[in-house]
């Protein structure tokens, strides 16, 4: 073994050991991280079906989906008209009501204020929609932010009508 | 702690080190002069440190999913095993990790017994180690209760009932331990709380254990005092570190075989039956690492004396440095001690085996003989040996017996700079 | 030291071997099956698990619950691996009680994938009362809860015999060669042709026992296949890293002395 060659071989051996060791530590840490992700039983509850046949126009129900409240509102003709007549230029977060409620009579959205996650109150606020008591955000009859600190409109979850009576959320 | 003066090379390092000498500590740990003749039995200190950290990390993770309630504990463990991402892996590592921890600690203790590491000036290290060992048993016992299976429940019942042997106040103490009139939900929740706390006490004691070790330095296979640093020692880093890592990896291979290919072999099948206060399993056995003590407990026919004997068998280890007063540490130079040492090993293995057998007939007889011998070894044989035994001549340094294997001091120095 | 170590181990193991023989002499040797899920690369036999589910569902489920299993498990990898549609259809064939609804009343609906297996009894007391005072154990972790595991349950299923002369049993108690104490309150259930397998496998007693025990083994240890797979990789990895550490150690220590 000459003096010049020795350090090189040693370096390779040590580098390989360090690298392989690091891979192992990474692989061992992953399960410890992943265990905090939603588990199989939580994921299995990812969708809920709601029977809305008994809901009258002008009334809403709140259902729990993935641990969060979902507002389902059967809107009156006035509310729909009010939501659709708004000029998009007046909105902090411009979205057409037609895009938010595919079936204009039914508005389905997450009842979580986009500011800091409180649950807004129904039939309240300056725009006849929802009002968040935590920091004073006002939402209109389409759940769009009109006034207050919230940055965006109330979120619309993925949902579909299984039949005329049943909405499947998620 | 250390007698050298470390000066960090960078300005920031110096600023920080003047205020909190962590860099000095780190330098001390790296340069710590370690006998160069340590064999693989000495790698178990590092392995045990790993075991403790692994148990704490997996335990904290399990605590995120486990529910400490008599009605939900068993369900939550099944939830971990079935639904939580990698929950089965984490639980099996934790459950088998306890056994691996004890395997390592027994090797560590018996290494100490063979090479006389408990003798002056290392008595405090030894006593701290014994406290750690007792806390480990308490922690493991309470951990075994948490899944709330049949063995959990009945193991807890039997062990806590030991305290009812205390005259007059026994019943009050057991009721206090249980938080009721039997093992039930209050018992489970307090065991969970303490099972979470104790590992951190152990961690603190381990730091003291290592601190106490670094004062006199390591004992070594030939058990002589060394001049440090000298040609008989090597710096801890990298020489001992790499050796410890190599040994740890071998240990992990064994560990992995248990976790992945027979994760339940060290447990008891009855613990997959939910706790039922109306039905006792046919044959109650504690975890394997408590079996020798269980055998001692059962071999004494009197309830109170059995409990006393069991606790005495641990306490006797604490006072060992004053029972074995021979000036020669290592068994290598004590031919008679060495033979009795191996008889003790066999005796403890037999006790462990008898602890797993039903306490009747021949088994009970053998357990009684083994129990008696255990105490005779420590109370009679060791003190007599200490004064009567004719020991072999002891070498003056490590390098002396290994003729021709003299180290090159200039090489060692180069590595330190490297 | 080595010499002593060896002789101590030899003495101990020969002693324990003697004891073990004396202890287990009276025990009945279990029937042994060459299970596909044993061994380092062991995997479940999907077809057998699916048949096993059928046997559980048509035979065992009328008395035995499996409260830790959900219908979604039937479609998960490493299990029977029914298609999602099949699993949904299986779930939908059961009625579960849900509620309360907005009127405060409980109602029944077809089960969904996320629902747990339906329990045959509404509580343990009812289960005991309906079975002559013996609780039919939950079968979710039964294989792990019996020493002898899969072989034991297989043996018990096939171990019914007429009691030997001189042994008389009470009404509702049956003689079983492998059961602890030889007396069991569960009657013999498996008979040739009891179920009709869709895949054309002949439903003999032994076949049904094997299938249902496979199914129960999976139910007790649903991540067994992942465990075997990850374990193999982990151990190969550890071997390689151990070798590297060994050579690194040799190289480092070569500065001190030729050998350790």
mmCIF file of C-alpha atoms in Angstrom, chain B residues 36 40-41 74-75 78 81-83 86 88-89 92 114-115 234 238-240 242-243 245-246 249-250 252-253 256-257 259-264 269-270 272-274 282-283 335 338-339 342-343 345-346 349-350 353-354 357-358 363 405-408 411-412 415 418, chain C residues 1 4-5 8-9 11-12 15-17 19-20 22-23 39-41 67-69 72-73 76 116 140-141 144-147 180 218-223 226-235 238-239 241-243 245-246 248-249 252-258 260:
data_model
loop_
_atom_site.group_PDB
_atom_site.id
_atom_site.type_symbol
_atom_site.label_atom_id
_atom_site.label_comp_id
_atom_site.label_asym_id
_atom_site.label_seq_id
_atom_site.Cartn_x
_atom_site.Cartn_y
_atom_site.Cartn_z
ATOM 1 C CA UNK B 36 -7.606 -0.378 23.721
ATOM 2 C CA UNK B 40 -17.075 -6.999 22.345
ATOM 3 C CA UNK B 41 -18.731 -7.484 25.716
ATOM 4 C CA UNK B 74 -57.249 -3.115 23.718
ATOM 5 C CA UNK B 75 -59.188 -1.593 20.806
ATOM 6 C CA UNK B 78 -55.655 -3.180 17.490
ATOM 7 C CA UNK B 81 -51.819 -2.717 14.477
ATOM 8 C CA UNK B 82 -54.370 -2.415 11.669
ATOM 9 C CA UNK B 83 -55.007 1.168 10.635
ATOM 10 C CA UNK B 86 -46.695 1.520 9.930
ATOM 11 C CA UNK B 88 -47.689 -2.600 13.341
ATOM 12 C CA UNK B 89 -43.993 -1.946 12.743
ATOM 13 C CA UNK B 92 -43.528 -4.577 17.225
ATOM 14 C CA UNK B 114 -17.003 -11.202 35.241
ATOM 15 C CA UNK B 115 -14.476 -8.406 34.950
ATOM 16 C CA UNK B 234 -7.157 4.980 22.287
ATOM 17 C CA UNK B 238 -13.273 7.079 16.110
ATOM 18 C CA UNK B 239 -11.887 3.813 17.452
ATOM 19 C CA UNK B 240 -14.517 2.872 20.019
ATOM 20 C CA UNK B 242 -16.833 2.457 15.026
ATOM 21 C CA UNK B 243 -16.515 -0.701 17.101
ATOM 22 C CA UNK B 245 -21.485 0.816 15.661
ATOM 23 C CA UNK B 246 -20.340 -2.500 14.221
ATOM 24 C CA UNK B 249 -25.467 -3.387 13.663
ATOM 25 C CA UNK B 250 -24.976 -7.059 14.503
ATOM 26 C CA UNK B 252 -29.883 -4.893 15.049
ATOM 27 C CA UNK B 253 -29.820 -7.905 12.733
ATOM 28 C CA UNK B 256 -34.838 -7.298 13.009
ATOM 29 C CA UNK B 257 -35.338 -11.068 12.893
ATOM 30 C CA UNK B 259 -39.519 -7.808 14.715
ATOM 31 C CA UNK B 260 -40.108 -9.025 11.179
ATOM 32 C CA UNK B 261 -40.201 -12.804 11.441
ATOM 33 C CA UNK B 262 -41.360 -13.751 14.923
ATOM 34 C CA UNK B 263 -42.724 -10.600 16.528
ATOM 35 C CA UNK B 264 -44.930 -12.453 19.003
ATOM 36 C CA UNK B 269 -50.717 -15.538 23.260
ATOM 37 C CA UNK B 270 -53.144 -14.831 26.111
ATOM 38 C CA UNK B 272 -54.319 -11.080 22.568
ATOM 39 C CA UNK B 273 -57.414 -11.851 24.620
ATOM 40 C CA UNK B 274 -58.964 -8.738 26.104
ATOM 41 C CA UNK B 282 -54.524 -21.280 33.147
ATOM 42 C CA UNK B 283 -50.872 -20.380 33.580
ATOM 43 C CA UNK B 335 -9.340 -19.092 38.774
ATOM 44 C CA UNK B 338 -14.220 -17.782 37.485
ATOM 45 C CA UNK B 339 -15.664 -21.222 38.112
ATOM 46 C CA UNK B 342 -20.156 -19.681 35.584
ATOM 47 C CA UNK B 343 -22.085 -21.669 38.142
ATOM 48 C CA UNK B 345 -24.749 -17.892 35.305
ATOM 49 C CA UNK B 346 -26.136 -21.409 35.112
ATOM 50 C CA UNK B 349 -30.628 -19.450 33.767
ATOM 51 C CA UNK B 350 -32.155 -22.314 35.738
ATOM 52 C CA UNK B 353 -36.456 -21.537 33.349
ATOM 53 C CA UNK B 354 -38.166 -22.591 36.562
ATOM 54 C CA UNK B 357 -42.675 -23.769 34.680
ATOM 55 C CA UNK B 358 -45.604 -24.509 36.991
ATOM 56 C CA UNK B 363 -39.714 -27.820 39.363
ATOM 57 C CA UNK B 405 1.840 -5.825 19.354
ATOM 58 C CA UNK B 406 3.137 -2.526 20.653
ATOM 59 C CA UNK B 407 1.213 0.465 19.266
ATOM 60 C CA UNK B 408 2.868 3.349 17.524
ATOM 61 C CA UNK B 411 0.199 7.152 14.682
ATOM 62 C CA UNK B 412 -2.345 7.668 17.421
ATOM 63 C CA UNK B 415 -5.326 10.434 14.096
ATOM 64 C CA UNK B 418 -7.126 14.143 11.603
ATOM 65 C CA UNK C 1 -14.077 -18.082 28.792
ATOM 66 C CA UNK C 4 -17.065 -22.266 29.987
ATOM 67 C CA UNK C 5 -19.643 -20.390 28.024
ATOM 68 C CA UNK C 8 -22.883 -23.707 30.485
ATOM 69 C CA UNK C 9 -25.126 -23.349 27.465
ATOM 70 C CA UNK C 11 -25.918 -27.958 30.312
ATOM 71 C CA UNK C 12 -28.750 -25.444 30.306
ATOM 72 C CA UNK C 15 -31.710 -29.597 31.045
ATOM 73 C CA UNK C 16 -34.473 -27.477 29.564
ATOM 74 C CA UNK C 17 -34.942 -30.052 26.809
ATOM 75 C CA UNK C 19 -38.005 -30.590 31.274
ATOM 76 C CA UNK C 20 -39.781 -29.599 28.091
ATOM 77 C CA UNK C 22 -41.587 -34.136 30.562
ATOM 78 C CA UNK C 23 -43.927 -31.158 30.495
ATOM 79 C CA UNK C 39 -41.457 -18.511 6.280
ATOM 80 C CA UNK C 40 -39.423 -15.506 5.286
ATOM 81 C CA UNK C 41 -41.251 -14.961 2.012
ATOM 82 C CA UNK C 67 -65.211 -6.700 15.586
ATOM 83 C CA UNK C 68 -61.842 -5.299 14.500
ATOM 84 C CA UNK C 69 -62.386 -5.946 10.790
ATOM 85 C CA UNK C 72 -62.856 -2.195 3.409
ATOM 86 C CA UNK C 73 -60.182 -4.601 4.692
ATOM 87 C CA UNK C 76 -56.957 -4.035 0.830
ATOM 88 C CA UNK C 116 -66.987 -2.794 10.914
ATOM 89 C CA UNK C 140 -60.371 -10.948 14.845
ATOM 90 C CA UNK C 141 -57.148 -11.915 16.632
ATOM 91 C CA UNK C 144 -52.643 -14.867 17.767
ATOM 92 C CA UNK C 145 -54.566 -15.471 20.980
ATOM 93 C CA UNK C 146 -54.051 -19.244 21.000
ATOM 94 C CA UNK C 147 -50.718 -20.901 21.491
ATOM 95 C CA UNK C 180 -57.679 -27.810 26.098
ATOM 96 C CA UNK C 218 -54.827 -12.846 7.768
ATOM 97 C CA UNK C 219 -57.449 -11.188 9.964
ATOM 98 C CA UNK C 220 -55.173 -11.484 12.999
ATOM 99 C CA UNK C 221 -52.135 -10.158 11.174
ATOM 100 C CA UNK C 222 -53.325 -8.110 8.182
ATOM 101 C CA UNK C 223 -49.910 -6.593 7.487
ATOM 102 C CA UNK C 226 -45.744 -6.085 4.191
ATOM 103 C CA UNK C 227 -43.866 -7.211 7.298
ATOM 104 C CA UNK C 228 -42.149 -10.058 5.456
ATOM 105 C CA UNK C 229 -41.283 -7.830 2.507
ATOM 106 C CA UNK C 230 -39.916 -4.917 4.536
ATOM 107 C CA UNK C 231 -38.129 -7.329 6.863
ATOM 108 C CA UNK C 232 -36.247 -8.980 4.034
ATOM 109 C CA UNK C 233 -35.068 -5.618 2.705
ATOM 110 C CA UNK C 234 -34.146 -4.373 6.166
ATOM 111 C CA UNK C 235 -32.040 -7.422 6.951
ATOM 112 C CA UNK C 238 -28.232 -4.348 7.696
ATOM 113 C CA UNK C 239 -25.917 -7.097 6.425
ATOM 114 C CA UNK C 241 -23.976 -1.917 6.301
ATOM 115 C CA UNK C 242 -22.491 -4.279 8.892
ATOM 116 C CA UNK C 243 -19.903 -5.410 6.355
ATOM 117 C CA UNK C 245 -18.761 -0.972 9.214
ATOM 118 C CA UNK C 246 -16.569 -4.017 9.725
ATOM 119 C CA UNK C 248 -14.156 0.632 8.212
ATOM 120 C CA UNK C 249 -13.357 -0.590 11.693
ATOM 121 C CA UNK C 252 -9.266 2.526 11.428
ATOM 122 C CA UNK C 253 -7.821 0.087 13.915
ATOM 123 C CA UNK C 254 -4.993 -0.834 11.544
ATOM 124 C CA UNK C 255 -3.440 2.447 12.660
ATOM 125 C CA UNK C 256 -3.253 1.128 16.205
ATOM 126 C CA UNK C 257 -2.271 -2.485 15.749
ATOM 127 C CA UNK C 258 -2.478 -5.169 13.083
ATOM 128 C CA UNK C 260 -8.231 -6.255 17.045
#
